Amino acid sequence: MSSKTIPRRAVFCVSDHTGVTVEALARSILSRFEGVDWVYLVRSFVDTDAKASTVADEIVRIGGRLDDRPIVFTTLINKNLEKYVDTADALVLNTFSAFLPPLSKELGSLPSRDIGSFHGMADSKGYQLRLDAVDFTLSTDDGVNVHHYDRANVVVIGVSRCGKTPTCLYLAMHYGVRAANYPLTEEDLVSPRLPAALENHIDKLYGLTIDPVRLHQIRQQRRPDSPYASLDRCRSDIERADRLFRTIGMTPTDTTATSVEEISARIVKSMKLGDRPKV
Amino acid sequence: MSSKTIPRRAVFCVSDHTGVTVEALARSILSRFEGVDWVYLVRSFVDTDAKASTVADEIVRIGGRLDDRPIVFTTLINKNLEKYVDTADALVLNTFSAFLPPLSKELGSLPSRDIGSFHGMADSKGYQLRLDAVDFTLSTDDGVNVHHYDRANVVVIGVSRCGKTPTCLYLAMHYGVRAANYPLTEEDLVSPRLPAALENHIDKLYGLTIDPVRLHQIRQQRRPDSPYASLDRCRSDIERADRLFRTIGMTPTDTTATSVEEISARIVKSMKLGDRPKV
């Protein structure tokens, strides 16, 4: 191993709104560059001269403490606000500047400068659909209310602590998908047949699996040194669940090194749940 | 009202990964252009020649059915895959092309072409922190396990159905914030004093409120024509909650026309919960 220290470098994500999108973009792009320890600093709701000026000061101050000048990603459309940020010694990348000119040309119209153009999104139909999906997912978490499966878009199945709940919540919140989840318990796994609650919903099932050693670590945190958390029990649970998946001709997704975002995107793709209304 | 039809136009979001980021970026940018009915189509995991070629065909086929040629946002870093998309008659905007050249120059290094560079993110410490936060939030939803508030980063308070649960789940999933929520029930609101469970946690409290008419609509969906859903009851709940907020010197955030993403970003900002480790 090299003893060379990895340089720390600040990444400011500056937005006149939540900053969620610009941060995701910055992380996605910078993940392509190795050998730098990126320190992310999100500055949201930067919508006045005073706030923009404060952020510019921070860029100078915090940037100066790290190993190199900061990288700044902004979504500021207001040129006056952008000016403050531009004064700092940093590489400033403006998301809108890159894309608005070709879009304006294509559409033959100028973009709105209204920083509030996203504010009404809580009113939209797609937004309500997402909140209703979160309600549905919570009400059917962990195998309860199986009689609601008629209304589910997908029923995620797998052994306890393999990642079903966070995946379903992400599916609901991000995609507006009504995602129920059903834990394959020891009783369910004594025979390699589908539990009765799932029999009528085979088209909606999506299986998750996980490495037994990782499962053991996760269960240990939950119930240390319990039979439930033992490596033997984890191995046997996974083995029997995998046998059940094979019996019904399903290839489960392994969640061991796959994020909730990625599992969700795979489920949406393979179950054809995309292209639905959304904010 | 104008009787002019709003033109429908396809927006393809093409990614070799989940497509979540490129879609958010496209929506954020296109929300600035009014008078177009954007039809979003996300194409994720486009990581082979065959898949890129299929997407190019779709762009031509679906684009041809709508009112104008499609807009395509891509995050493809692989030039071979990008080539397929470029053949279609569409405005193609590549997120990486816009930002990689200035970054390469600044950093003095070339970006990795490994499309799998995000795949390990489920292993990171920040990712585990987010999953643990989701567990915490679920275990303290709706005022249960108040004895866990010592471990909470924030306790969101407000009347039933004002948006506490989805906000807390978003805080947990996106920011890794341990967010509990406590419903202000009729019993809690008989006196304008803090409920006993909250007394020791006043620094962690964040209040939400909502327009009574909107609350009435939401509660009607949940329990139609119940006393709980009546407009009178909604008005009285909100009035008394607002009085409680005033008593403790708190200005609640109005969730009526504010999205969960925006409320969460405001909470993170005002409670100084940002700049935490994250994937």
Coordinates of C-alpha atoms in Angstrom, one line a residue:
Chain A
M1 CA 0.0 0.0 0.0
S2 CA 1.1 3.5 -0.8
S3 CA 1.7 5.8 2.2
K4 CA 0.9 8.8 0.0
T5 CA -1.9 10.9 1.6
I6 CA -5.0 11.4 -0.5
P7 CA -5.6 15.1 -1.0
R8 CA -8.9 16.5 0.5
R9 CA -10.8 18.9 -1.7
A10 CA -14.0 20.7 -1.1
V11 CA -17.0 20.3 -3.4
F12 CA -19.6 23.0 -3.0
C13 CA -23.1 22.2 -4.4
V14 CA -24.9 25.5 -4.5
S15 CA -28.6 25.8 -5.4
D16 CA -31.5 28.2 -5.1
H17 CA -33.6 25.2 -4.3
T18 CA -33.0 22.0 -2.3
G19 CA -29.6 21.2 -3.8
V20 CA -30.5 17.5 -4.0
T21 CA -30.1 17.3 -7.8
V22 CA -26.9 19.2 -8.1
E23 CA -25.3 17.2 -5.3
A24 CA -26.3 13.9 -7.0
L25 CA -24.9 15.2 -10.2
A26 CA -21.6 16.3 -8.6
R27 CA -21.2 12.9 -6.8
S28 CA -22.0 11.0 -10.0
I29 CA -19.4 13.0 -12.0
L30 CA -16.7 13.1 -9.4
S31 CA -16.9 9.4 -8.7
R32 CA -15.1 9.0 -12.0
F33 CA -12.0 10.7 -10.7
E34 CA -10.0 8.6 -8.3
G35 CA -7.4 9.6 -5.7
V36 CA -9.2 12.6 -4.3
D37 CA -11.0 12.7 -0.9
W38 CA -14.0 14.8 -1.9
V39 CA -15.6 16.8 1.0
Y40 CA -19.2 17.6 -0.1
L41 CA -20.9 20.8 1.2
V42 CA -24.4 21.5 0.1
R43 CA -25.7 25.1 0.2
S44 CA -29.4 25.1 -0.4
F45 CA -32.0 27.9 -0.9
V46 CA -29.3 30.4 -2.0
D47 CA -31.8 32.9 -3.3
T48 CA -30.7 36.4 -2.2
D49 CA -27.5 38.5 -2.6
A50 CA -26.7 38.1 1.1
K51 CA -26.9 34.3 1.0
A52 CA -24.8 34.1 -2.2
S53 CA -22.2 36.4 -0.7
T54 CA -22.0 34.2 2.5
V55 CA -21.5 31.1 0.3
A56 CA -18.7 32.9 -1.6
D57 CA -17.0 33.7 1.7
E58 CA -17.4 30.0 2.8
I59 CA -15.9 28.8 -0.5
V60 CA -12.8 30.9 0.1
R61 CA -12.5 30.1 3.8
I62 CA -13.2 26.3 3.8
G63 CA -11.5 25.8 0.5
G64 CA -8.4 27.5 1.9
R65 CA -8.2 24.9 4.7
L66 CA -8.1 21.9 2.4
D67 CA -5.4 20.8 0.0
D68 CA -6.5 22.5 -3.2
R69 CA -9.0 25.0 -4.4
P70 CA -12.6 23.9 -4.3
I71 CA -14.8 22.6 -7.1
V72 CA -18.2 24.4 -7.2
F73 CA -21.3 23.0 -8.9
T74 CA -24.1 25.5 -9.1
T75 CA -27.7 25.5 -10.4
L76 CA -28.0 29.3 -10.0
I77 CA -29.9 30.7 -13.0
N78 CA -29.8 34.2 -11.6
K79 CA -26.7 35.9 -13.0
N80 CA -26.5 38.3 -10.1
L81 CA -26.2 35.5 -7.5
E82 CA -23.8 33.6 -9.7
K83 CA -21.5 36.6 -9.8
Y84 CA -20.7 36.2 -6.1
V85 CA -19.7 32.6 -6.4
D86 CA -17.6 33.4 -9.5
T87 CA -15.4 35.7 -7.4
A88 CA -14.1 32.9 -5.3
D89 CA -10.9 31.1 -6.4
A90 CA -12.5 27.8 -7.4
L91 CA -13.5 25.8 -10.5
V92 CA -17.1 26.8 -10.9
L93 CA -19.3 24.6 -13.1
N94 CA -22.8 25.9 -13.8
T95 CA -25.3 23.1 -14.7
F96 CA -27.7 25.5 -16.4
S97 CA -25.2 27.4 -18.4
A98 CA -24.1 24.2 -20.0
F99 CA -27.6 23.1 -21.1
L100 CA -29.8 26.2 -21.4
P101 CA -28.3 27.6 -24.6
P102 CA -28.8 24.5 -26.8
L103 CA -32.3 24.0 -25.2
S104 CA -33.3 27.6 -25.8
K105 CA -32.2 27.3 -29.4
E106 CA -34.1 23.9 -29.9
L107 CA -37.3 25.2 -28.3
G108 CA -37.2 28.7 -29.6
S109 CA -38.0 30.1 -26.2
L110 CA -36.1 31.5 -23.2
P111 CA -36.1 29.7 -19.9
S112 CA -38.1 31.2 -17.0
R113 CA -35.9 32.9 -14.4
D114 CA -38.5 32.2 -11.7
I115 CA -36.6 30.3 -8.9
G116 CA -39.9 29.2 -7.6
S117 CA -40.8 27.1 -10.6
F118 CA -40.4 23.9 -8.6
H119 CA -42.4 25.1 -5.6
G120 CA -45.8 24.0 -6.8
M121 CA -44.7 20.4 -7.2
A122 CA -46.4 19.3 -4.0
D123 CA -49.7 20.0 -5.7
S124 CA -49.1 17.7 -8.7
K125 CA -50.9 14.5 -9.3
G126 CA -47.6 12.5 -9.5
Y127 CA -46.6 13.8 -6.2
Q128 CA -49.8 12.7 -4.5
L129 CA -49.3 9.3 -6.1
R130 CA -45.9 9.0 -4.5
L131 CA -47.2 9.9 -1.0
D132 CA -50.1 7.4 -1.4
A133 CA -47.5 4.8 -2.4
V134 CA -45.5 5.5 0.8
D135 CA -48.7 5.0 2.8
F136 CA -49.4 1.7 1.0
T137 CA -45.8 0.5 1.5
L138 CA -45.8 1.3 5.2
S139 CA -49.2 -0.4 5.7
T140 CA -48.0 -3.6 4.0
D141 CA -44.4 -3.7 5.5
D142 CA -43.1 -7.0 6.7
G143 CA -45.9 -9.2 5.5
V144 CA -48.8 -7.5 7.2
N145 CA -52.1 -6.8 5.4
V146 CA -51.5 -9.4 2.7
H147 CA -55.1 -8.9 1.6
H148 CA -53.9 -5.5 0.1
Y149 CA -51.7 -7.3 -2.4
D150 CA -54.4 -6.9 -5.0
R151 CA -53.5 -3.2 -5.1
A152 CA -49.7 -3.8 -5.0
N153 CA -47.5 -3.1 -8.1
V154 CA -44.8 -5.4 -6.7
V155 CA -44.4 -7.7 -3.7
V156 CA -40.7 -8.0 -2.7
I157 CA -39.8 -11.2 -1.0
G158 CA -36.7 -12.5 0.8
V159 CA -35.5 -13.5 4.3
S160 CA -35.5 -11.1 7.2
R161 CA -32.9 -8.2 6.9
C162 CA -32.0 -8.7 3.3
G163 CA -33.0 -5.1 2.4
K164 CA -36.7 -5.4 1.5
T165 CA -38.1 -2.5 3.5
P166 CA -35.7 0.3 2.4
T167 CA -36.0 -0.9 -1.2
C168 CA -39.8 -0.8 -1.0
L169 CA -39.8 2.7 0.6
Y170 CA -37.5 3.9 -2.1
L171 CA -39.7 2.4 -4.8
A172 CA -42.7 4.2 -3.3
M173 CA -41.1 7.5 -2.6
H174 CA -39.1 7.9 -5.7
Y175 CA -41.1 6.0 -8.3
G176 CA -44.6 6.1 -6.8
V177 CA -44.7 2.3 -6.9
R178 CA -47.0 0.5 -4.4
A179 CA -44.4 -1.9 -3.1
A180 CA -45.3 -4.4 -0.5
N181 CA -42.8 -6.7 1.1
Y182 CA -43.2 -10.2 2.6
P183 CA -40.5 -11.9 4.8
L184 CA -39.8 -15.5 4.1
T185 CA -39.8 -16.8 7.6
E186 CA -38.7 -20.2 8.9
E187 CA -42.2 -21.5 8.8
D188 CA -42.5 -20.4 5.1
L189 CA -39.3 -22.1 4.3
V190 CA -39.9 -25.6 5.7
S191 CA -41.2 -26.6 2.3
P192 CA -39.9 -25.2 -1.0
R193 CA -43.4 -24.0 -1.9
L194 CA -44.7 -20.5 -2.1
P195 CA -46.4 -19.3 1.1
A196 CA -50.2 -19.3 0.7
A197 CA -50.4 -15.4 0.9
L198 CA -48.2 -15.2 -2.2
E199 CA -49.8 -17.9 -4.4
N200 CA -52.2 -15.6 -6.2
H201 CA -49.6 -12.9 -6.8
I202 CA -46.8 -14.8 -8.5
D203 CA -46.6 -12.2 -11.3
K204 CA -45.9 -9.4 -8.8
L205 CA -43.2 -11.2 -6.9
Y206 CA -39.6 -9.9 -6.9
G207 CA -36.9 -11.9 -4.9
L208 CA -34.0 -10.5 -3.0
T209 CA -31.1 -12.5 -1.6
I210 CA -27.9 -11.6 0.3
D211 CA -24.5 -13.1 1.2
P212 CA -25.0 -15.2 4.4
V213 CA -21.9 -13.7 6.1
R214 CA -23.2 -10.2 5.4
L215 CA -26.7 -11.2 6.7
H216 CA -25.1 -12.5 9.8
Q217 CA -23.4 -9.2 10.4
I218 CA -26.6 -7.3 9.9
R219 CA -28.7 -9.6 12.2
Q220 CA -25.9 -9.5 14.8
Q221 CA -26.5 -5.7 15.1
R222 CA -30.2 -6.2 15.5
R223 CA -30.2 -9.2 17.9
P224 CA -26.6 -9.9 19.0
D225 CA -25.7 -13.6 19.6
S226 CA -29.3 -14.8 19.1
P227 CA -30.1 -18.0 17.2
Y228 CA -31.7 -15.7 14.6
A229 CA -28.3 -14.0 14.0
S230 CA -26.2 -17.1 14.0
L231 CA -24.2 -17.8 10.8
D232 CA -25.6 -21.3 10.6
R233 CA -29.2 -20.0 10.7
C234 CA -28.3 -17.3 8.1
R235 CA -26.8 -19.9 5.8
S236 CA -29.8 -22.2 6.1
D237 CA -32.3 -19.3 5.6
I238 CA -30.6 -18.2 2.4
E239 CA -30.2 -21.7 1.1
R240 CA -33.8 -22.5 1.5
A241 CA -35.0 -19.2 0.1
D242 CA -32.8 -19.7 -2.9
R243 CA -34.3 -23.1 -3.4
L244 CA -37.8 -21.6 -3.3
F245 CA -36.7 -19.0 -5.9
R246 CA -35.4 -21.8 -8.1
T247 CA -38.7 -23.7 -7.7
I248 CA -40.7 -20.8 -9.0
G249 CA -38.2 -20.0 -11.7
M250 CA -37.1 -16.7 -10.2
T251 CA -33.6 -15.2 -10.2
P252 CA -33.3 -13.1 -7.1
T253 CA -31.2 -9.9 -7.0
D254 CA -28.2 -10.0 -4.6
T255 CA -28.3 -7.0 -2.3
T256 CA -24.9 -7.6 -0.7
A257 CA -23.1 -4.9 -2.6
T258 CA -26.0 -3.3 -4.4
S259 CA -27.5 0.0 -3.1
V260 CA -31.2 0.5 -2.5
E261 CA -31.3 2.9 -5.4
E262 CA -29.8 0.4 -7.8
I263 CA -32.0 -2.5 -6.6
S264 CA -35.1 -0.2 -7.0
A265 CA -34.1 0.8 -10.5
R266 CA -33.6 -2.9 -11.5
I267 CA -37.0 -3.8 -10.1
V268 CA -38.7 -0.9 -12.0
K269 CA -36.9 -2.0 -15.2
S270 CA -37.6 -5.7 -14.9
M271 CA -41.2 -5.3 -13.7
K272 CA -41.9 -2.6 -16.3
L273 CA -43.0 -0.1 -13.6
G274 CA -41.4 2.9 -15.3
D275 CA -42.8 5.7 -17.4
R276 CA -45.5 6.5 -14.7
P277 CA -46.6 10.0 -13.8
K278 CA -44.1 11.6 -11.5
V279 CA -42.9 15.1 -10.3
Chain B
M1 CA -58.1 30.1 -21.2
S2 CA -56.4 29.4 -24.4
S3 CA -57.6 26.5 -26.5
K4 CA -54.2 26.0 -27.9
T5 CA -52.9 22.4 -27.4
I6 CA -49.7 22.1 -25.5
P7 CA -47.2 20.2 -27.6
R8 CA -46.1 16.8 -26.2
R9 CA -42.4 16.1 -26.5
A10 CA -40.4 13.1 -25.3
V11 CA -37.5 13.4 -22.9
F12 CA -35.2 10.3 -22.8
C13 CA -33.0 10.0 -19.8
V14 CA -30.3 7.4 -20.8
S15 CA -27.9 6.1 -18.2
D16 CA -25.5 3.2 -17.8
H17 CA -26.6 3.1 -14.2
T18 CA -29.9 3.8 -12.5
G19 CA -30.8 7.0 -14.4
V20 CA -32.0 8.6 -11.2
T21 CA -29.6 11.5 -11.4
V22 CA -29.9 12.3 -15.0
E23 CA -33.7 12.2 -14.8
A24 CA -33.7 14.6 -11.8
L25 CA -31.3 16.9 -13.8
A26 CA -33.5 16.8 -16.9
R27 CA -36.7 17.6 -14.9
S28 CA -34.9 20.4 -13.0
I29 CA -33.7 22.0 -16.2
L30 CA -36.8 21.5 -18.3
S31 CA -39.1 22.9 -15.5
R32 CA -37.7 26.2 -16.6
F33 CA -39.3 25.9 -20.0
E34 CA -43.0 26.5 -20.0
G35 CA -45.7 25.5 -22.6
V36 CA -44.4 22.0 -23.3
D37 CA -45.9 18.7 -22.0
W38 CA -42.7 16.7 -21.3
V39 CA -43.1 13.0 -21.5
Y40 CA -40.2 11.4 -19.5
L41 CA -38.8 8.0 -20.4
V42 CA -35.9 6.7 -18.3
R43 CA -33.7 4.1 -19.8
S44 CA -31.4 2.6 -17.2
F45 CA -28.5 0.2 -17.2
V46 CA -27.7 0.9 -20.9
D47 CA -24.3 -0.7 -20.8
T48 CA -24.0 -2.8 -23.9
D49 CA -24.0 -2.1 -27.7
A50 CA -27.3 -4.0 -28.0
K51 CA -29.0 -2.0 -25.3
A52 CA -27.8 1.3 -26.7
S53 CA -29.0 0.3 -30.1
T54 CA -32.5 -0.6 -28.8
V55 CA -32.7 2.8 -27.0
A56 CA -31.7 4.6 -30.2
D57 CA -34.5 2.8 -32.0
E58 CA -37.0 3.8 -29.3
I59 CA -36.0 7.4 -29.5
V60 CA -36.8 7.4 -33.2
R61 CA -40.0 5.4 -32.8
I62 CA -41.5 7.1 -29.7
G63 CA -40.2 10.5 -30.7
G64 CA -41.9 10.2 -34.1
R65 CA -45.3 9.7 -32.5
L66 CA -45.2 13.0 -30.5
D67 CA -45.2 16.6 -31.7
D68 CA -41.5 17.3 -32.1
R69 CA -38.2 15.6 -32.0
P70 CA -37.1 14.3 -28.6
I71 CA -34.7 15.8 -26.1
V72 CA -32.1 13.2 -24.9
F73 CA -30.1 13.6 -21.7
T74 CA -27.4 11.0 -21.3
T75 CA -24.7 10.1 -18.8
L76 CA -23.0 7.7 -21.1
I77 CA -19.3 8.0 -20.7
N78 CA -18.6 5.2 -23.2
K79 CA -18.2 6.9 -26.6
N80 CA -19.2 3.6 -28.4
L81 CA -22.6 3.6 -26.6
E82 CA -23.1 7.3 -27.1
K83 CA -22.6 6.8 -30.8
Y84 CA -25.9 4.9 -31.1
V85 CA -27.9 7.6 -29.4
D86 CA -26.3 10.3 -31.5
T87 CA -27.6 8.7 -34.7
A88 CA -31.2 9.4 -33.7
D89 CA -32.9 12.7 -34.8
A90 CA -33.0 14.4 -31.4
L91 CA -31.3 17.1 -29.3
V92 CA -28.7 15.0 -27.4
L93 CA -27.3 16.6 -24.2
N94 CA -24.5 14.7 -22.5
T95 CA -23.9 15.5 -18.9
F96 CA -20.4 14.2 -18.8
S97 CA -19.2 15.8 -22.0
A98 CA -20.1 19.2 -20.5
F99 CA -18.2 18.8 -17.3
L100 CA -15.4 16.3 -17.8
P101 CA -13.1 18.4 -19.9
P102 CA -12.8 21.3 -17.4
L103 CA -12.5 18.8 -14.5
S104 CA -9.8 16.8 -16.2
K105 CA -7.9 20.0 -16.8
E106 CA -8.3 21.1 -13.2
L107 CA -7.4 17.8 -11.7
G108 CA -4.7 16.9 -14.1
S109 CA -6.1 13.4 -14.6
L110 CA -8.4 11.5 -16.8
P111 CA -11.8 10.2 -15.6
S112 CA -12.2 6.5 -15.1
R113 CA -14.3 4.8 -17.8
D114 CA -15.4 2.1 -15.5
I115 CA -19.2 2.2 -15.6
G116 CA -19.2 0.2 -12.4
S117 CA -17.6 2.9 -10.3
F118 CA -20.8 3.4 -8.3
H119 CA -21.5 -0.2 -7.7
G120 CA -19.6 -0.5 -4.5
M121 CA -21.6 2.3 -2.9
A122 CA -23.7 -0.2 -0.8
D123 CA -20.5 -1.0 1.1
S124 CA -19.7 2.5 2.2
K125 CA -20.1 3.8 5.8
G126 CA -22.4 6.6 4.7
Y127 CA -24.7 4.1 3.0
Q128 CA -25.0 2.0 6.2
L129 CA -25.7 5.1 8.2
R130 CA -28.6 5.9 5.9
L131 CA -30.1 2.4 6.2
D132 CA -29.7 2.6 10.0
A133 CA -31.5 5.9 9.9
V134 CA -34.4 4.3 8.0
D135 CA -34.6 1.6 10.7
F136 CA -34.6 4.3 13.4
T137 CA -37.3 6.4 11.7
L138 CA -39.5 3.4 11.2
S139 CA -39.1 2.3 14.8
T140 CA -40.1 5.7 16.1
D141 CA -42.9 6.5 13.6
D142 CA -46.1 8.1 14.8
G143 CA -45.0 8.7 18.4
V144 CA -43.9 5.2 19.4
N145 CA -40.7 4.5 21.3
V146 CA -40.3 8.0 22.6
H147 CA -37.6 6.7 24.9
H148 CA -35.4 6.5 21.7
Y149 CA -35.5 10.3 21.2
D150 CA -32.1 10.5 22.9
R151 CA -30.7 9.0 19.8
A152 CA -32.8 11.1 17.4
N153 CA -31.2 14.0 15.3
V154 CA -34.6 15.6 14.9
V155 CA -38.2 15.0 16.2
V156 CA -40.8 16.2 13.7
I157 CA -44.1 17.3 15.3
G158 CA -47.5 18.2 14.0
V159 CA -51.1 17.1 13.8
S160 CA -52.1 13.7 12.2
R161 CA -51.7 13.7 8.3
C162 CA -49.7 16.9 7.9
G163 CA -46.7 15.1 6.2
K164 CA -44.5 14.0 9.1
T165 CA -43.9 10.3 8.1
P166 CA -42.8 10.8 4.5
T167 CA -40.6 13.8 5.5
C168 CA -38.9 11.7 8.2
L169 CA -38.4 8.8 5.8
Y170 CA -36.9 11.1 3.2
L171 CA -34.6 12.6 5.8
A172 CA -33.4 9.2 6.8
M173 CA -33.0 7.7 3.4
H174 CA -31.5 10.7 1.7
Y175 CA -29.5 12.5 4.4
G176 CA -28.9 9.6 6.9
V177 CA -30.7 11.7 9.5
R178 CA -32.3 9.8 12.4
A179 CA -35.7 11.5 12.3
A180 CA -38.5 10.5 14.7
N181 CA -42.0 11.9 14.5
Y182 CA -44.6 12.6 17.1
P183 CA -48.3 13.3 16.3
L184 CA -49.9 16.1 18.3
T185 CA -53.2 14.3 19.2
E186 CA -56.3 15.8 20.7
E187 CA -55.2 14.9 24.2
D188 CA -51.8 16.6 23.6
L189 CA -53.6 19.7 22.4
V190 CA -56.0 20.3 25.3
S191 CA -53.4 22.5 26.9
P192 CA -50.9 24.7 25.0
R193 CA -48.0 22.9 26.7
L194 CA -45.5 20.5 25.3
P195 CA -46.5 16.9 25.7
A196 CA -44.4 15.2 28.4
A197 CA -42.5 13.0 25.9
L198 CA -41.1 16.1 24.2
E199 CA -40.2 18.2 27.2
N200 CA -36.6 17.0 27.3
H201 CA -36.0 17.3 23.6
I202 CA -37.1 20.8 22.8
D203 CA -33.8 21.5 20.9
K204 CA -34.6 18.6 18.5
L205 CA -38.2 19.6 17.7
Y206 CA -39.3 20.8 14.2
G207 CA -42.9 21.7 13.6
L208 CA -45.0 21.1 10.5
T209 CA -48.4 22.7 9.8
I210 CA -50.9 22.5 6.9
D211 CA -53.8 24.4 5.5
P212 CA -57.0 23.0 7.3
V213 CA -58.9 22.6 4.0
R214 CA -56.1 20.5 2.6
L215 CA -55.9 18.5 5.8
H216 CA -59.6 17.9 5.6
Q217 CA -59.2 16.5 2.0
I218 CA -56.3 14.2 3.1
R219 CA -58.1 12.9 6.2
Q220 CA -61.3 12.4 4.1
Q221 CA -59.4 9.9 1.9
R222 CA -58.2 8.1 5.0
R223 CA -61.4 8.0 7.0
P224 CA -64.3 9.4 5.0
D225 CA -66.9 11.4 6.8
S226 CA -65.4 10.6 10.3
P227 CA -65.3 13.2 13.0
Y228 CA -61.5 13.0 12.6
A229 CA -61.8 14.2 9.0
S230 CA -64.4 16.9 9.5
L231 CA -63.3 20.4 8.5
D232 CA -64.2 21.7 12.0
R233 CA -61.9 19.2 13.6
C234 CA -59.1 20.0 11.2
R235 CA -59.4 23.7 11.8
S236 CA -59.4 23.2 15.6
D237 CA -56.4 20.8 15.5
I238 CA -54.4 23.2 13.4
E239 CA -55.4 26.2 15.5
R240 CA -54.3 24.5 18.7
A241 CA -51.1 23.1 17.2
D242 CA -50.2 26.6 16.0
R243 CA -50.9 28.0 19.5
L244 CA -48.5 25.4 20.9
F245 CA -45.8 26.3 18.3
R246 CA -46.2 30.0 19.3
T247 CA -45.9 29.1 23.0
I248 CA -42.6 27.4 22.5
G249 CA -41.4 30.1 20.1
M250 CA -41.3 27.9 17.0
T251 CA -42.3 28.8 13.4
P252 CA -43.7 25.6 11.8
T253 CA -43.2 24.9 8.1
D254 CA -46.4 24.8 6.0
T255 CA -46.5 21.6 4.1
T256 CA -49.6 22.5 2.0
A257 CA -47.7 23.3 -1.2
T258 CA -44.2 22.2 -0.2
S259 CA -42.8 18.9 -1.3
V260 CA -41.2 16.4 1.0
E261 CA -37.9 17.0 -0.6
E262 CA -38.1 20.7 0.1
I263 CA -39.3 20.3 3.7
S264 CA -36.5 17.9 4.3
A265 CA -33.9 20.3 2.8
R266 CA -35.3 23.1 5.0
I267 CA -35.1 20.9 8.1
V268 CA -31.5 19.9 7.3
K269 CA -30.5 23.5 6.8
S270 CA -32.2 25.0 9.9
M271 CA -31.2 22.1 12.2
K272 CA -27.7 22.1 10.8
L273 CA -27.8 18.4 10.0
G274 CA -25.9 18.7 6.7
D275 CA -22.3 17.9 5.8
R276 CA -22.6 14.4 7.2
P277 CA -21.0 11.4 5.6
K278 CA -23.1 10.2 2.7
V279 CA -22.8 8.1 -0.4

